[in-house]
Tab-separated table of C-alpha atoms in Angstrom:
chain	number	residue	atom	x	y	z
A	272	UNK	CA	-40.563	-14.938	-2.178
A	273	UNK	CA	-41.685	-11.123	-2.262
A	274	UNK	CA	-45.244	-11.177	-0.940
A	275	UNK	CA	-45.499	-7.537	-1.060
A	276	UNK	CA	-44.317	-5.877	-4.242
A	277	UNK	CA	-43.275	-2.069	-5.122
A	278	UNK	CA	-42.100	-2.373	-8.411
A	279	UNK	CA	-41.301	1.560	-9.062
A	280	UNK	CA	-38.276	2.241	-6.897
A	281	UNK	CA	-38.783	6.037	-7.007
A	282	UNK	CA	-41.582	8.614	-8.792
A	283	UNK	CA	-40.657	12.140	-9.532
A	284	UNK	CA	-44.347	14.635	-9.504
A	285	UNK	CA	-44.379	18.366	-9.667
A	286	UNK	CA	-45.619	19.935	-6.924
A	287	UNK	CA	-49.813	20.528	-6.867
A	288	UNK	CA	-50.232	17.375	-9.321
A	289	UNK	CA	-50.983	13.928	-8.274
A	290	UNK	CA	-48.787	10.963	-6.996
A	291	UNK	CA	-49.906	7.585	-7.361
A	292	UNK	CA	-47.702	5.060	-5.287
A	293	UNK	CA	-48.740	1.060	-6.634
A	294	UNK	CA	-48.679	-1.946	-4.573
A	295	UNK	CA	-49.505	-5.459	-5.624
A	296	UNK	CA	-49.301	-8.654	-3.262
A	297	UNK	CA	-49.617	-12.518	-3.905
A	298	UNK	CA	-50.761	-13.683	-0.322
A	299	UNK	CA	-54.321	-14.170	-0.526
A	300	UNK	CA	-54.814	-13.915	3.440
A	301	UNK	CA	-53.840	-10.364	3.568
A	302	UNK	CA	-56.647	-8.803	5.147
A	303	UNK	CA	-55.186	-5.421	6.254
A	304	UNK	CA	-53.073	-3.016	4.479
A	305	UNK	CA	-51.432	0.043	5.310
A	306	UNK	CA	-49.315	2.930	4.111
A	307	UNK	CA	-45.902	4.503	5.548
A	308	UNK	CA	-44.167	7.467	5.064
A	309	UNK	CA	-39.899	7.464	6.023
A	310	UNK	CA	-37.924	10.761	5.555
A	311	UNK	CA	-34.214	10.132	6.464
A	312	UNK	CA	-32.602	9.243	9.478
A	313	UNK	CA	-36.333	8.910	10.984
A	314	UNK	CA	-38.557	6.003	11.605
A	315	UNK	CA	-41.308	5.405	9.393
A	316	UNK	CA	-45.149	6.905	9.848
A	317	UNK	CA	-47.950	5.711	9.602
A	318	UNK	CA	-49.781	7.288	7.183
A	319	UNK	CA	-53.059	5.604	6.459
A	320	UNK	CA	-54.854	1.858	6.098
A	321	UNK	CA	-57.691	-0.058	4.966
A	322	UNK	CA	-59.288	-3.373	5.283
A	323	UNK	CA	-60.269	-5.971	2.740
A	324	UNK	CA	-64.402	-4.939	3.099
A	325	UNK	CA	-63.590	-1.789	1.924
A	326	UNK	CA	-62.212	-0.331	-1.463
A	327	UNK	CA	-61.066	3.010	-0.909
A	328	UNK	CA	-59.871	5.179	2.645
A	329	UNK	CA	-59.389	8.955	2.722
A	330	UNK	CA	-57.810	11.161	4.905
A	331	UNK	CA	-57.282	14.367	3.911
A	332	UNK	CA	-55.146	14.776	0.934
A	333	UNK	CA	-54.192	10.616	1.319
A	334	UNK	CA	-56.606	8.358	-0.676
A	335	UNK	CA	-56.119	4.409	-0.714
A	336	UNK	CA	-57.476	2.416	-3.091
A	337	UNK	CA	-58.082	-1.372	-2.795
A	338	UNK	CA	-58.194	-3.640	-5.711
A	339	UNK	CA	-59.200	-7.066	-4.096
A	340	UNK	CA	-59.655	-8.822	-7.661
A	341	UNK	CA	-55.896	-8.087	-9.150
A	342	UNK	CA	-54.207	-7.934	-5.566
A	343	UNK	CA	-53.760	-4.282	-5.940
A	344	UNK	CA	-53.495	-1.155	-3.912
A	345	UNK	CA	-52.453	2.714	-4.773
A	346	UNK	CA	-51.725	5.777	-2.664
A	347	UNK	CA	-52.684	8.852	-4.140
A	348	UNK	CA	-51.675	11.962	-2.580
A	349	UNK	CA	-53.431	14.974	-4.427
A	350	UNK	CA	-52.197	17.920	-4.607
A	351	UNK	CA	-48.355	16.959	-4.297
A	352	UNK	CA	-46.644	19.072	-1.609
A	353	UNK	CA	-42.286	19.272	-1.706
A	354	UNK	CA	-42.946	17.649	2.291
A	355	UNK	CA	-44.398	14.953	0.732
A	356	UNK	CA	-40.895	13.804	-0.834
A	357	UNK	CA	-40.092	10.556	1.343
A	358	UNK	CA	-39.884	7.233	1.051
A	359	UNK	CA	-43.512	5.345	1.027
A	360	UNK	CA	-43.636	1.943	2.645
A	361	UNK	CA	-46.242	-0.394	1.527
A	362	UNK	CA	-47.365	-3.138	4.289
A	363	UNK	CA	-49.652	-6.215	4.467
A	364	UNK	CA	-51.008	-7.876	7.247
A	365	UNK	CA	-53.592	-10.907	7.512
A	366	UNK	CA	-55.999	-12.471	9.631
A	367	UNK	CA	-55.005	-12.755	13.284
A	368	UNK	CA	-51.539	-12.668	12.224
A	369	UNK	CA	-50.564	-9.020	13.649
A	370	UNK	CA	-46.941	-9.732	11.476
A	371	UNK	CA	-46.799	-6.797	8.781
A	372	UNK	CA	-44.900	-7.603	5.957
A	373	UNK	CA	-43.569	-4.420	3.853
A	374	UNK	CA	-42.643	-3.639	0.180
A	375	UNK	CA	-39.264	-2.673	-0.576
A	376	UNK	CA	-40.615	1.288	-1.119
A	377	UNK	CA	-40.441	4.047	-3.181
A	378	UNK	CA	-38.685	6.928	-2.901
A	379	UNK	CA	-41.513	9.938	-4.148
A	380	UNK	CA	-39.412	13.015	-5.049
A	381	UNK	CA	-41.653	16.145	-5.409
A	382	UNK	CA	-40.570	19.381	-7.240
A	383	UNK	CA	-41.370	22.584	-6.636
B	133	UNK	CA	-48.497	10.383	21.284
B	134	UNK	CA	-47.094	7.030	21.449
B	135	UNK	CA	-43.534	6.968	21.767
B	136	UNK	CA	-40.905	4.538	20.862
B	137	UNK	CA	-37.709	5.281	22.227
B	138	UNK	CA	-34.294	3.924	21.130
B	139	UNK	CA	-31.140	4.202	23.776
B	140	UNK	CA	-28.978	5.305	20.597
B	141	UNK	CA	-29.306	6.684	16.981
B	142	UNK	CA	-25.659	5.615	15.876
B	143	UNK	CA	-23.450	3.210	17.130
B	144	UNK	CA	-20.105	1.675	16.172
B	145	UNK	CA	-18.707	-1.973	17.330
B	146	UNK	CA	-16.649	-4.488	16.544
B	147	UNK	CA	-16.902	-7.727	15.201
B	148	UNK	CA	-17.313	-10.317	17.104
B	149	UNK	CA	-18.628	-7.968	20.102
B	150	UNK	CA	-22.103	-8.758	21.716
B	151	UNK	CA	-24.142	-5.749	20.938
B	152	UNK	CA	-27.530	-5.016	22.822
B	153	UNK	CA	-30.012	-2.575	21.009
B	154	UNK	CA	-32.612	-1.191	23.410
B	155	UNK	CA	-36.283	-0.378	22.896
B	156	UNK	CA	-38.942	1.526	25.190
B	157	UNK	CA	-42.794	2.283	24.486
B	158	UNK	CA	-44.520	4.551	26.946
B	159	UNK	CA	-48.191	3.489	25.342
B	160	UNK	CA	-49.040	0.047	27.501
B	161	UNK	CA	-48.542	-1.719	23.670
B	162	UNK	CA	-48.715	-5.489	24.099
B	163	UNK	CA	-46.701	-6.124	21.199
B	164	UNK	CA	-43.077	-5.405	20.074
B	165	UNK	CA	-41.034	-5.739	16.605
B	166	UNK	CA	-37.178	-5.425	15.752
B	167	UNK	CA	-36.742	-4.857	11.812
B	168	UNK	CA	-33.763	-4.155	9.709
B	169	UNK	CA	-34.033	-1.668	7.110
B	170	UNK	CA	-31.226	-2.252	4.466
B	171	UNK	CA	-30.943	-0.218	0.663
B	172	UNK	CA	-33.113	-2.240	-1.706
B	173	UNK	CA	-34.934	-4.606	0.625
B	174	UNK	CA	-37.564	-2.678	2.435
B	175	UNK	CA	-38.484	-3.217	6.075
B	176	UNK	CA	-37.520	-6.993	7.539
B	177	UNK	CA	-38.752	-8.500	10.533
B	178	UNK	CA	-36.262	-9.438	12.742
B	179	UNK	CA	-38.390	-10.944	16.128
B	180	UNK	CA	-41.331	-9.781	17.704
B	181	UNK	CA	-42.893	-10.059	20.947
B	182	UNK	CA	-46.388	-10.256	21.785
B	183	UNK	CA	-46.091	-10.390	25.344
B	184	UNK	CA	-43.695	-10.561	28.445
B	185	UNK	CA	-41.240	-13.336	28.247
B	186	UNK	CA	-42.842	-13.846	24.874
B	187	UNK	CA	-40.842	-13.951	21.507
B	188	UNK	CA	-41.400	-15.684	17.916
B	189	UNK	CA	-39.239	-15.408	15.269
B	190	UNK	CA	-39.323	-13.130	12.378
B	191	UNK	CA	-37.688	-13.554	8.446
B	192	UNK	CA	-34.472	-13.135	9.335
B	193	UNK	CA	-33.760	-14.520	12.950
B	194	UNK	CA	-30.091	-15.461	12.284
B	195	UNK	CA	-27.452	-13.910	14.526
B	196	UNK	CA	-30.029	-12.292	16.619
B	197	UNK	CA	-31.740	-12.836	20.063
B	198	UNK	CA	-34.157	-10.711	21.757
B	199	UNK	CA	-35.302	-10.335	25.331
B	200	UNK	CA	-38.390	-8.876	27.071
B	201	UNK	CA	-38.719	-8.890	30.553
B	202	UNK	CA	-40.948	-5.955	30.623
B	203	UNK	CA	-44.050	-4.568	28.975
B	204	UNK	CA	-42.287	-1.782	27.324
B	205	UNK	CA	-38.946	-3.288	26.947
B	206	UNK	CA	-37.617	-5.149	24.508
B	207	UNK	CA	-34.450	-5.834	23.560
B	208	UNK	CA	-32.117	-6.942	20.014
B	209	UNK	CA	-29.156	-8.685	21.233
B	210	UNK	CA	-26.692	-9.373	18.108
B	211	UNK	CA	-24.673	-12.724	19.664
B	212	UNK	CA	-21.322	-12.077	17.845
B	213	UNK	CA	-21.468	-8.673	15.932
B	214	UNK	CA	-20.722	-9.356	11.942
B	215	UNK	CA	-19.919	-6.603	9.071
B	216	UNK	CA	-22.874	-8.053	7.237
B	217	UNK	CA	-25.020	-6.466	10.206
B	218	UNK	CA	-24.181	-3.360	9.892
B	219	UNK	CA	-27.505	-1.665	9.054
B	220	UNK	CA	-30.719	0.495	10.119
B	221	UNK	CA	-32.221	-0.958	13.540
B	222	UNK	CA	-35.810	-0.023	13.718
B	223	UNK	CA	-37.922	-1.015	16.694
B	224	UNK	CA	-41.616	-0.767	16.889
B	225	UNK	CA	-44.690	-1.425	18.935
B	226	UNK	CA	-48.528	-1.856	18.730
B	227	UNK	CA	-51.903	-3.032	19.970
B	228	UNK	CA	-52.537	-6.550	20.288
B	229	UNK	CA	-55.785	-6.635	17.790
B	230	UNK	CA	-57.689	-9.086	15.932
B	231	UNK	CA	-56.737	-6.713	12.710
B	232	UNK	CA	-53.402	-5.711	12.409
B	233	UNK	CA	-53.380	-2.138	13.914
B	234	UNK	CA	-51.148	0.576	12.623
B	235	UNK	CA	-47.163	-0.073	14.273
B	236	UNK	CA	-45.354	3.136	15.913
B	237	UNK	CA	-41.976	2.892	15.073
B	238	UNK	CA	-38.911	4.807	17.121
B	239	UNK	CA	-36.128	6.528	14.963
B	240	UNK	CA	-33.990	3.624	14.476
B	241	UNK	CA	-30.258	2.794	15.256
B	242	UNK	CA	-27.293	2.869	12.721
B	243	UNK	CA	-25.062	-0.112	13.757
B	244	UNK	CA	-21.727	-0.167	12.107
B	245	UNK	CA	-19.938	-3.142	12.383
B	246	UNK	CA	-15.944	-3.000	12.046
């Protein structure tokens, strides 16, 4: 039973445009979500989160939207950069449960 | 800078061997996670710790044990080394927080199991 879902394995964006990385979950006590970043033969980043009371996060060129309604989150990354090409890890955490649970990812590929 | 430190970034045993896969954080974190990272299925949690002496179980406990007898220690122990866990080790730690706080992760450990 998937909790966390990335159902694009990879996304291929030229370089300046925008990426949008999708996310959709089933358990309803997620309270917490967050966003990794994993380049090969590293660990993963963190890259940024948000919590249920909000809707949307920014940090810099990172924006996370949360979409409480449809179980729903998306990364955008605008503009696209080639060091941006990685493997993004969704996550899900709730309550007082400091488990995260993680999507299966997707591999962002950005062309110059 | 927090900093998760595992002993090795690619190691090679033998099945059937006992296998220990170390861990250090240098940031005080009170808790501590072993994942796998395998093609196709994402992150899964292995153990974690959320204290000394402390363990609970993760998704996939089978064929693993874990030991922490300090802070910023923690340890994978595979029992009986199979082929089928041969994979990407990664360890990680964090706060102990009402609201999950962000996990620093180390650069992992590629076990290959003959």
């Amino acid at each position: 039973d998937q909790q966390v879902k990335q159902n694009s394995p990879s996304l291929s964006v030229q370089e300046g445009r925008i990426s949008i990385l999708n996310c959709d979950y089933t358990n309803s006590m997620f309270d917490y979500f967050l966003w990794y970043k994993k380049y090969p033969a590293e660990g993963p980043t963190f890259l940024i989160s948000i919590s249920s009371i909000k809707d949307k996060n920014e940090d810099g060129r990172f924006t996370v939207f949360l979409n409480k309604s449809a179980k729903h989150l998306s990364l955008h990354i605008v503009p696209s950069q080639p060091g941006d090409s990685a493997v993004y890890f969704c996550a899900a955490s709730g309550g007082s449960n400091y488990k995260l649970t993680f999507g299966k990812g997707t591999l962002l590929t950005v062309n110059p | 800078d927090v900093k998760v430190t595992q002993s090795s970034r690619y190691l090679v045993k033998r099945t059937g061997e006992k296998v220990f896969l170390e861990c250090v954080q240098d940031m005080d974190h009170e808790n501590m996670f072993w994942y796998r990272q395998d093609p196709g299925l994402g992150l899964r949690l292995i153990y974690f710790s959320y204290d000394v002496k402390m363990k609970e179980k993760g998704d996939i406990p089978e064929g693993y044990s874990v030991s922490r007898e300090k802070k910023e220690r923690f340890s994978l122990i595979l029992e009986s080394a199979s082929t089928n866990q041969t994979s990407m080790y990664l360890c990680a730690s964090s706060l102990l927080s009402a609201q999950g706080p962000p996990q620093h992760f180390g650069d992992g450990t590629r076990l290959s199991i003959l």
